[in-house]
Amino acid sequence: MKNSYLSWGRYPNIPQKAEIIYWPNNVISKINAVIENNDTTLAYGLGRSYGDSCLANSNNILNMQNMDRIISFDKQSGIIVAQSGISIEQISKISIPNGWFVPVSPGTKYVTLGGAVANDVHGKNHHNAGTFGCHVNSFKIYRSKEGILECSENLHPELFKATIGGLGLTGIILQVEFRLKKINSSRIQVNNIKFNNIDEFFELSNLHDNNHEYTVSWIDCLSQGKNLGRGIYSYADHLDDNFLEFSNSKKINFPFEIPFSLVNSFTLKSFNSFYYNSQFKSKNSKITDYESFLYPLDKILNWNRMYGKKGFEQFQCVIPKTNGKQVLKDILKTITKCNNGSFLSVLKQTGDIVSPGILSFPIPGYSLALDFPQKSNSNDVLFRKLDQIVHEAGGRLYPAKDAHVSKLNFQSSYPNWHKVENMRDKTLMSKFWERVA
Ligand SMILES: Cc1cc2nc3c(=O)[nH]c(=O)nc-3n(C[C@H](O)[C@H](O)[C@H](O)COP(=O)(O)OP(=O)(O)OC[C@H]3O[C@@H](n4cnc5c(N)ncnc54)[C@H](O)[C@@H]3O)c2cc1C
């Protein structure tokens, strides 16, 4: 048993012991052992959730990464059935040369199918594709009382809806059937446009979002005054040139954890200013492989180690469209006032395609994600202020990224949380759920 699994933010730093799962039968025997010991556990994919939602309350996880087989792949219809531990990277290796692409992809390809369903992940195409759960036909799940169940919109529909975005609490997902999307190229035409402030972001987003498959913006969250929220807006589309290649560019590895964080006020200011100014022209256009555009952070393996021993926290919220501009300004002003900042601040419009998932995070509006080095006192103060702004605006935080939200805040922003609690398999419990439910 390995004893060193953490979440991606490495905060809270609570190492997890893992039982390795290779086959569905292993799930059954491990869950039986959990019942015998009157204990709980939790499925763990590739640990790309930042906070404590992928940490078991018991600190004993079931590592699903080796249950990674493709069961069937129909090259005509693009319907694929695969075990839950397979990663988006592994799926892409097989689907792309056949002209099929994952329908929704988060900002990293190192997530498992089980993790994509359990957090109902969204990507740069949320405005026109919705979340991952919108593309799931069915899945098989193991529940300690009922055994293996097949779920879809028609079969056990309540369990289907509770499991998509259900944070791994409703059972162990064994396999998933979902629909890939057709592509005529794995290359992507990317257009980057600089904007001077948050008002200009809204103009660009209104102008381009509906006409392009992928859109995303990076924001310099340290800029102030008339440049508050300046950044770079990107829109992108697959080409139509029949170039269908799996990308696997060379990766750099951040080799070990350092005792201190490389992210401090000096490096933050320099990076944000450098990144904004590294694009000389106000607009540029380029053709790139899908990996560089969709998964830029995957170029540095284990980049989370640069935050040092204490780790970091991501604050990701979604706020409704109404008053969105003012709320975003308030958030950014609060961050600069608290003398805090983030390397990676990602802003994107979220669309109105409704997910089947009861606890799915996105609502129509704007999603903002920011990374903060872990500093207990200053993060506590800042997050309390940001939580209040988001809450008053009718927005909410993303459980996949969270390590701090209060019980009250979570329960009022996800009023249907108790439906998932009612469907929870009582052998499964995460640190997050223990904290908020
Ligand atoms: C660089 C980076 C960029 C990201 N960008 C985005 C983004 O753009 N959009 C977005 O939505 N997310 C994003 N994320 C978050 C990430 O996509 C999610 O946290 C995802 O769920 C992680 O998948 P995982 O396989 O690592 O699962 P884990 O983090 O290990 O687990 C996540 C949840 O899934 C459950 N789970 C895993 N496997 C199973 C299973 N077989 N059965 C039942 N439950 C299971 C776990 O219990 C847990 O609740 C990003 C993360 C990183 C590191």
Coordinates of C-alpha atoms and ligand atoms in Angstrom, one line a residue:
M1 CA 0.0 0.0 0.0
K2 CA 1.5 3.3 -1.1
N3 CA 0.9 6.1 1.4
S4 CA 1.5 9.3 -0.4
Y5 CA -1.5 10.3 -2.4
L6 CA -2.5 13.9 -2.1
S7 CA -4.8 16.2 -4.1
W8 CA -3.4 18.5 -6.8
G9 CA -3.2 21.6 -4.6
R10 CA -1.3 19.5 -1.9
Y11 CA -3.6 21.3 0.6
P12 CA -4.9 20.0 2.9
N13 CA -1.8 17.9 3.2
I14 CA -3.4 14.6 4.3
P15 CA -1.6 11.6 2.7
Q16 CA -3.9 8.9 1.5
K17 CA -3.3 5.1 1.6
A18 CA -4.3 3.5 -1.6
E19 CA -5.7 0.1 -2.5
I20 CA -5.0 -0.5 -6.2
I21 CA -8.0 -1.6 -8.3
Y22 CA -7.4 -3.6 -11.5
W23 CA -10.8 -5.2 -12.1
P24 CA -14.4 -4.7 -11.0
N25 CA -14.1 -7.7 -8.7
N26 CA -11.4 -5.9 -6.8
V27 CA -13.9 -3.1 -6.1
I28 CA -16.4 -5.6 -4.7
S29 CA -13.9 -7.3 -2.4
K30 CA -12.4 -3.9 -1.2
I31 CA -15.9 -2.5 -0.4
N32 CA -16.8 -5.7 1.5
A33 CA -13.6 -5.3 3.6
V34 CA -14.6 -1.6 4.2
I35 CA -18.1 -2.8 5.4
E36 CA -16.5 -5.5 7.7
N37 CA -14.3 -2.8 9.3
N38 CA -17.3 -0.4 9.6
D39 CA -15.2 2.1 7.7
T40 CA -15.5 4.3 4.6
T41 CA -13.5 4.9 1.5
L42 CA -13.5 6.9 -1.8
A43 CA -12.6 6.3 -5.4
Y44 CA -9.5 8.3 -6.6
G45 CA -8.7 8.9 -10.2
L46 CA -5.6 10.8 -11.1
G47 CA -5.9 13.2 -8.2
R48 CA -6.3 16.3 -10.3
S49 CA -8.9 17.8 -8.0
Y50 CA -7.2 20.6 -6.1
G51 CA -8.8 20.6 -2.6
D52 CA -10.2 17.8 -0.5
S53 CA -13.0 16.4 -2.6
C54 CA -10.8 13.5 -3.8
L55 CA -9.5 12.7 -0.3
A56 CA -11.3 10.0 1.7
N57 CA -12.5 10.8 5.1
S58 CA -10.9 7.6 6.3
N59 CA -7.6 8.5 4.4
N60 CA -8.0 5.1 2.6
I61 CA -8.7 5.5 -1.1
L62 CA -9.4 3.1 -4.0
N63 CA -7.0 4.0 -6.8
M64 CA -8.8 3.4 -10.0
Q65 CA -6.1 4.3 -12.5
N66 CA -5.3 0.7 -13.5
M67 CA -8.9 0.0 -14.5
D68 CA -8.2 1.6 -17.8
R69 CA -9.5 -0.7 -20.6
I70 CA -11.5 0.3 -23.6
I71 CA -14.5 -2.1 -23.9
S72 CA -15.8 -1.0 -27.3
F73 CA -15.4 1.8 -29.7
D74 CA -17.7 2.3 -32.7
K75 CA -15.7 4.3 -35.3
Q76 CA -18.8 5.1 -37.3
S77 CA -20.9 6.6 -34.5
G78 CA -18.1 7.7 -32.1
I79 CA -19.7 5.9 -29.2
I80 CA -17.1 4.6 -26.8
V81 CA -17.4 2.4 -23.7
A82 CA -14.4 2.4 -21.4
Q83 CA -13.5 1.5 -17.8
S84 CA -13.6 4.4 -15.4
G85 CA -9.8 4.6 -14.7
I86 CA -8.8 5.4 -18.3
S87 CA -7.5 8.9 -18.8
I88 CA -8.5 11.5 -21.5
E89 CA -4.9 11.1 -22.8
Q90 CA -5.4 7.4 -23.3
I91 CA -8.8 7.8 -25.0
S92 CA -7.3 10.5 -27.3
K93 CA -4.6 8.2 -28.4
I94 CA -7.2 5.8 -29.9
S95 CA -9.9 8.3 -30.9
I96 CA -8.0 11.1 -32.6
P97 CA -6.5 9.0 -35.5
N98 CA -10.0 7.8 -36.2
G99 CA -11.4 11.4 -36.4
W100 CA -13.0 11.5 -32.9
F101 CA -12.3 13.8 -30.0
V102 CA -13.4 13.9 -26.3
P103 CA -16.5 16.1 -26.3
V104 CA -15.5 18.1 -23.3
S105 CA -12.0 18.4 -21.8
P106 CA -10.8 20.2 -18.7
G107 CA -7.5 22.1 -18.8
T108 CA -5.5 18.8 -18.3
K109 CA -5.6 15.5 -20.1
Y110 CA -4.5 13.7 -17.0
V111 CA -8.0 13.1 -15.7
T112 CA -9.8 9.8 -15.6
L113 CA -13.3 9.1 -17.0
G114 CA -14.6 8.4 -13.5
G115 CA -13.2 11.8 -12.3
A116 CA -14.7 13.5 -15.4
V117 CA -18.1 12.2 -14.5
A118 CA -17.9 12.6 -10.8
N119 CA -17.0 16.3 -11.1
D120 CA -19.0 16.7 -14.3
V121 CA -16.0 18.6 -15.7
H122 CA -16.4 21.5 -18.2
G123 CA -13.9 22.9 -20.7
K124 CA -13.2 25.8 -23.1
N125 CA -16.3 24.7 -25.1
H126 CA -18.8 24.9 -22.3
H127 CA -20.7 27.7 -24.1
N128 CA -21.6 25.3 -26.9
A129 CA -21.1 21.7 -25.5
G130 CA -22.1 21.9 -21.8
T131 CA -20.4 19.6 -19.4
F132 CA -19.0 16.1 -19.8
G133 CA -22.2 14.7 -18.3
C134 CA -24.2 16.1 -21.2
H135 CA -22.4 13.5 -23.4
V136 CA -22.8 10.4 -21.2
N137 CA -25.2 7.8 -22.4
S138 CA -24.9 5.4 -19.5
F139 CA -22.6 4.0 -16.9
K140 CA -22.2 1.0 -14.6
I141 CA -21.7 1.7 -11.0
Y142 CA -21.1 -0.6 -8.0
R143 CA -23.1 0.2 -4.8
S144 CA -22.5 -1.8 -1.6
K145 CA -26.2 -2.6 -1.1
E146 CA -27.5 -3.1 -4.7
G147 CA -24.4 -4.4 -6.4
I148 CA -23.7 -3.4 -10.0
L149 CA -26.3 -1.2 -11.6
E150 CA -26.6 0.2 -15.1
C151 CA -27.7 3.9 -15.1
S152 CA -28.9 6.2 -17.8
E153 CA -31.7 8.7 -18.4
N154 CA -34.1 5.7 -18.4
L155 CA -32.4 3.2 -16.1
H156 CA -32.2 4.3 -12.5
P157 CA -32.5 7.9 -13.7
E158 CA -32.2 9.4 -10.2
L159 CA -28.9 7.7 -9.6
F160 CA -27.8 8.8 -13.0
K161 CA -28.4 12.4 -12.2
A162 CA -26.9 12.1 -8.7
T163 CA -23.7 10.5 -10.0
I164 CA -22.9 13.1 -12.7
G165 CA -21.2 15.7 -10.6
G166 CA -21.9 13.5 -7.5
L167 CA -18.3 13.8 -6.2
G168 CA -17.8 10.1 -6.2
L169 CA -20.3 9.6 -3.3
T170 CA -23.0 7.6 -5.0
G171 CA -21.0 4.5 -5.8
I172 CA -17.8 3.3 -7.6
I173 CA -18.2 4.0 -11.3
L174 CA -16.9 1.0 -13.2
Q175 CA -17.4 1.9 -16.8
V176 CA -18.9 4.7 -18.9
E177 CA -20.5 4.9 -22.3
F178 CA -20.3 8.4 -23.9
R179 CA -20.3 10.1 -27.3
L180 CA -17.1 11.5 -28.8
K181 CA -17.3 14.4 -31.2
K182 CA -16.3 14.3 -34.9
I183 CA -13.2 16.3 -35.9
N184 CA -11.6 16.8 -39.3
S185 CA -8.3 17.9 -37.7
S186 CA -6.5 17.6 -34.5
R187 CA -4.9 21.0 -35.3
I188 CA -6.4 24.1 -34.0
Q189 CA -6.5 27.6 -35.3
V190 CA -6.1 30.0 -32.3
N191 CA -6.7 33.7 -32.3
N192 CA -5.4 35.7 -29.3
I193 CA -6.6 39.3 -28.7
K194 CA -5.3 41.5 -25.9
F195 CA -7.8 43.5 -23.9
N196 CA -7.1 46.4 -21.7
N197 CA -9.7 45.9 -19.0
I198 CA -12.7 43.8 -18.0
D199 CA -15.1 45.9 -20.1
E200 CA -13.2 45.0 -23.2
F201 CA -13.3 41.3 -22.2
F202 CA -17.1 41.5 -22.2
E203 CA -17.1 43.1 -25.7
L204 CA -14.9 40.3 -27.1
S205 CA -16.8 37.6 -25.4
N206 CA -20.1 38.9 -26.7
L207 CA -18.6 39.2 -30.2
H208 CA -16.9 35.9 -30.6
D209 CA -18.1 33.3 -28.1
N210 CA -21.1 32.2 -30.2
N211 CA -19.1 31.8 -33.3
H212 CA -16.2 29.6 -32.1
E213 CA -15.8 26.2 -30.5
Y214 CA -13.3 27.1 -27.8
T215 CA -12.9 30.4 -26.0
V216 CA -10.9 31.3 -22.9
S217 CA -9.2 34.3 -21.3
W218 CA -6.2 34.7 -19.2
I219 CA -6.4 37.7 -16.8
D220 CA -3.6 39.8 -15.2
C221 CA -5.2 39.8 -11.8
L222 CA -2.7 42.3 -10.4
S223 CA -3.6 45.1 -12.8
Q224 CA -5.5 48.0 -11.4
G225 CA -7.3 51.2 -12.3
K226 CA -8.2 51.7 -15.9
N227 CA -6.4 48.4 -16.6
L228 CA -8.4 46.4 -14.1
G229 CA -8.8 42.8 -15.5
R230 CA -6.7 43.3 -18.6
G231 CA -5.7 40.1 -20.3
I232 CA -5.7 38.0 -23.4
Y233 CA -8.8 36.5 -25.0
S234 CA -8.5 33.5 -27.2
Y235 CA -10.9 31.9 -29.5
A236 CA -10.2 28.7 -31.4
D237 CA -11.5 26.0 -33.7
H238 CA -10.4 22.7 -35.1
L239 CA -9.1 23.0 -38.7
D240 CA -10.5 21.0 -41.6
D241 CA -7.3 19.6 -43.1
N242 CA -7.7 15.9 -42.3
F243 CA -4.6 16.0 -40.1
L244 CA -5.4 13.6 -37.3
E245 CA -2.5 12.9 -35.0
F246 CA -2.3 12.2 -31.3
S247 CA 0.0 14.9 -29.8
N248 CA 2.6 13.9 -27.3
S249 CA 5.1 16.7 -27.1
K250 CA 8.1 16.5 -24.8
K251 CA 7.4 17.3 -21.2
I252 CA 9.6 18.9 -18.6
N253 CA 9.3 17.4 -15.1
F254 CA 9.3 19.6 -11.9
P255 CA 11.5 16.9 -10.2
F256 CA 10.9 17.4 -6.5
E257 CA 9.0 19.4 -3.9
I258 CA 10.9 22.4 -2.7
P259 CA 10.6 23.7 0.9
F260 CA 9.3 27.2 -0.1
S261 CA 7.0 28.5 -2.8
L262 CA 8.4 29.9 -6.0
V263 CA 5.2 31.9 -6.3
N264 CA 5.6 35.2 -4.3
S265 CA 4.6 38.8 -4.8
F266 CA 7.7 39.5 -6.9
T267 CA 7.4 36.5 -9.2
L268 CA 3.7 37.0 -9.5
K269 CA 4.0 40.6 -10.6
S270 CA 6.9 39.8 -13.0
F271 CA 5.0 36.8 -14.5
N272 CA 1.7 38.6 -15.0
S273 CA 3.4 41.7 -16.6
F274 CA 5.7 39.5 -18.7
Y275 CA 2.9 37.3 -19.9
Y276 CA 0.6 40.2 -20.9
N277 CA 3.5 42.0 -22.7
S278 CA 4.9 38.8 -24.3
Q279 CA 2.2 39.2 -27.0
F280 CA 3.5 42.3 -28.8
K281 CA 0.7 42.8 -31.2
S282 CA -2.9 43.5 -30.0
K283 CA -4.0 40.4 -32.1
N284 CA -2.2 37.3 -33.3
S285 CA -3.3 34.1 -35.0
K286 CA -1.6 30.7 -35.1
I287 CA -2.1 27.1 -35.9
T288 CA -1.2 24.7 -33.1
D289 CA -1.7 21.1 -32.1
Y290 CA -4.7 20.6 -29.7
E291 CA -2.4 19.8 -26.8
S292 CA -0.7 23.2 -26.7
F293 CA -4.0 25.0 -26.8
L294 CA -6.2 22.8 -24.6
Y295 CA -3.6 21.5 -22.1
P296 CA -0.8 24.1 -21.8
L297 CA 0.0 23.3 -18.2
D298 CA 0.6 19.6 -19.0
K299 CA 3.9 20.7 -20.6
I300 CA 5.4 20.8 -17.1
L301 CA 4.7 17.5 -15.2
N302 CA 4.2 18.0 -11.5
W303 CA 4.1 21.8 -11.8
N304 CA 2.1 21.9 -8.6
R305 CA 5.4 21.3 -6.7
M306 CA 6.5 24.8 -7.5
Y307 CA 4.2 26.0 -4.7
G308 CA 6.5 24.3 -2.1
K309 CA 5.6 22.2 0.9
K310 CA 2.5 24.2 1.9
G311 CA 0.8 23.8 -1.5
F312 CA -1.8 26.1 -2.9
E313 CA -5.5 26.6 -3.2
Q314 CA -7.6 27.4 -6.2
F315 CA -10.5 29.7 -6.0
Q316 CA -13.0 28.9 -8.8
C317 CA -16.4 30.5 -8.9
V318 CA -19.2 30.9 -11.4
I319 CA -21.4 34.0 -11.2
P320 CA -24.6 34.6 -13.1
K321 CA -24.7 36.9 -16.1
T322 CA -26.8 39.5 -14.4
N323 CA -24.5 42.1 -13.0
G324 CA -21.5 39.8 -14.0
K325 CA -19.3 42.7 -15.0
Q326 CA -19.6 44.5 -11.7
V327 CA -19.2 41.4 -9.7
L328 CA -16.0 40.5 -11.6
K329 CA -14.7 44.0 -10.9
D330 CA -15.4 43.6 -7.2
I331 CA -13.6 40.3 -7.1
L332 CA -10.5 41.6 -8.8
K333 CA -10.4 44.8 -6.7
T334 CA -10.7 42.7 -3.5
I335 CA -7.8 40.5 -4.6
T336 CA -5.5 43.5 -5.3
K337 CA -6.6 45.2 -2.1
C338 CA -5.7 42.1 -0.1
N339 CA -2.3 42.3 -1.8
N340 CA -2.7 38.8 -3.1
G341 CA -2.4 37.6 -6.7
S342 CA -2.5 34.6 -8.9
F343 CA -0.2 33.3 -11.7
L344 CA -3.1 31.7 -13.5
S345 CA -6.3 33.5 -13.6
V346 CA -8.7 32.1 -16.1
L347 CA -12.0 33.7 -17.1
K348 CA -14.6 32.2 -19.4
Q349 CA -18.2 32.6 -20.3
T350 CA -20.3 29.6 -19.3
G351 CA -23.3 28.7 -21.5
D352 CA -26.8 27.7 -20.8
I353 CA -26.8 24.0 -21.8
V354 CA -28.2 22.2 -18.7
S355 CA -26.3 19.2 -17.4
P356 CA -28.2 16.2 -16.1
G357 CA -26.1 16.3 -12.9
I358 CA -27.8 17.5 -9.7
L359 CA -24.7 19.0 -8.3
S360 CA -23.1 20.1 -11.5
F361 CA -21.1 23.3 -11.0
P362 CA -21.6 25.6 -14.1
I363 CA -24.5 28.0 -14.4
P364 CA -25.0 30.4 -17.3
G365 CA -22.6 33.3 -16.6
Y366 CA -18.9 33.7 -16.0
S367 CA -16.4 31.3 -14.4
L368 CA -13.2 32.7 -12.9
A369 CA -10.4 30.5 -11.5
L370 CA -7.4 31.8 -9.6
D371 CA -4.5 30.0 -7.9
F372 CA -3.1 31.2 -4.5
P373 CA -0.1 29.9 -2.7
Q374 CA -1.2 28.5 0.6
K375 CA -0.9 31.1 3.3
S376 CA -3.5 30.3 6.0
N377 CA -4.2 33.8 7.4
S378 CA -4.2 35.9 4.3
N379 CA -6.1 33.2 2.2
D380 CA -8.7 32.9 5.0
V381 CA -9.3 36.7 5.0
L382 CA -9.4 36.9 1.2
F383 CA -11.6 33.9 0.6
R384 CA -14.1 35.1 3.2
K385 CA -14.5 38.3 1.3
L386 CA -14.6 36.6 -2.1
D387 CA -17.1 34.0 -0.9
Q388 CA -19.4 36.7 0.2
I389 CA -19.2 38.6 -3.1
V390 CA -19.9 35.4 -5.0
H391 CA -22.7 34.3 -2.7
E392 CA -24.5 37.7 -2.8
A393 CA -24.3 37.6 -6.6
G394 CA -26.0 34.2 -6.7
G395 CA -22.9 32.4 -7.8
R396 CA -21.1 29.4 -6.3
L397 CA -17.7 27.7 -5.9
Y398 CA -16.5 24.6 -7.7
P399 CA -16.2 21.6 -5.3
A400 CA -13.4 20.1 -7.5
K401 CA -11.2 23.0 -6.6
D402 CA -12.3 23.8 -3.1
A403 CA -10.6 23.4 0.3
H404 CA -12.3 26.1 2.3
V405 CA -16.0 26.7 1.5
S406 CA -18.3 26.9 4.6
K407 CA -21.1 24.4 5.2
L408 CA -23.7 27.2 5.0
N409 CA -22.3 28.7 1.8
F410 CA -22.2 25.3 0.1
Q411 CA -25.7 24.2 1.2
S412 CA -27.3 27.4 0.1
S413 CA -25.6 27.6 -3.3
Y414 CA -26.2 23.9 -4.0
P415 CA -29.8 23.6 -2.6
N416 CA -30.2 20.1 -4.0
W417 CA -27.1 18.7 -2.1
H418 CA -29.3 16.6 0.1
K419 CA -30.6 14.6 -2.9
V420 CA -27.0 13.4 -3.4
E421 CA -26.7 12.8 0.3
N422 CA -29.9 10.6 0.1
M423 CA -28.3 8.7 -2.7
R424 CA -24.9 8.4 -1.1
D425 CA -23.5 4.9 -0.7
K426 CA -22.8 4.9 3.0
T427 CA -19.4 3.2 2.5
L428 CA -18.2 6.3 0.6
M429 CA -17.2 9.6 2.3
S430 CA -14.8 12.4 1.3
K431 CA -13.2 15.0 3.5
F432 CA -15.0 17.6 1.4
W433 CA -18.5 16.1 2.0
E434 CA -17.8 15.6 5.7
R435 CA -17.0 19.3 5.9
V436 CA -19.9 20.7 3.9
A437 CA -22.8 18.2 4.3
Ligands
LIG1 C1 -4.2 21.8 -14.6 C2 -5.7 21.5 -14.3 C3 -6.7 22.0 -15.1 C4 -8.0 21.8 -14.8 N1 -9.0 22.3 -15.6 C5 -10.3 22.1 -15.3 C6 -11.3 22.6 -16.2 O1 -11.0 23.4 -17.1 N2 -12.6 22.3 -15.9 C7 -12.9 21.4 -14.9 O2 -14.1 21.1 -14.8 N3 -12.0 20.9 -14.1 C8 -10.7 21.2 -14.3 N4 -9.7 20.6 -13.5 C9 -10.1 19.7 -12.4 C10 -10.2 18.3 -12.9 O3 -10.7 18.2 -14.2 C11 -11.2 17.5 -12.0 O4 -10.9 17.7 -10.7 C12 -11.3 16.0 -12.4 O5 -12.4 15.5 -11.8 C13 -10.1 15.3 -11.9 O6 -10.2 13.9 -12.4 P1 -9.3 12.8 -11.7 O7 -9.4 11.6 -12.5 O8 -8.0 13.3 -11.4 O9 -10.2 12.5 -10.4 P2 -9.8 12.8 -8.8 O10 -9.4 14.2 -8.7 O11 -8.9 11.7 -8.4 O12 -11.2 12.6 -8.2 C14 -12.2 13.5 -8.5 C15 -13.6 13.0 -8.0 O13 -13.9 11.9 -8.8 C16 -14.3 10.8 -8.0 N5 -13.9 9.6 -8.8 C17 -12.8 9.3 -9.4 N6 -12.9 8.1 -10.0 C18 -14.1 7.6 -9.7 C19 -14.8 6.4 -10.0 N7 -14.3 5.4 -10.7 N8 -16.0 6.2 -9.4 C20 -16.6 7.2 -8.7 N9 -16.0 8.3 -8.4 C21 -14.8 8.5 -8.9 C22 -13.5 10.9 -6.7 O14 -14.0 10.3 -5.6 C23 -13.5 12.5 -6.6 O15 -14.7 12.8 -5.9 C24 -8.3 20.9 -13.7 C25 -7.3 20.3 -13.0 C26 -6.0 20.6 -13.3 C27 -4.9 19.9 -12.4

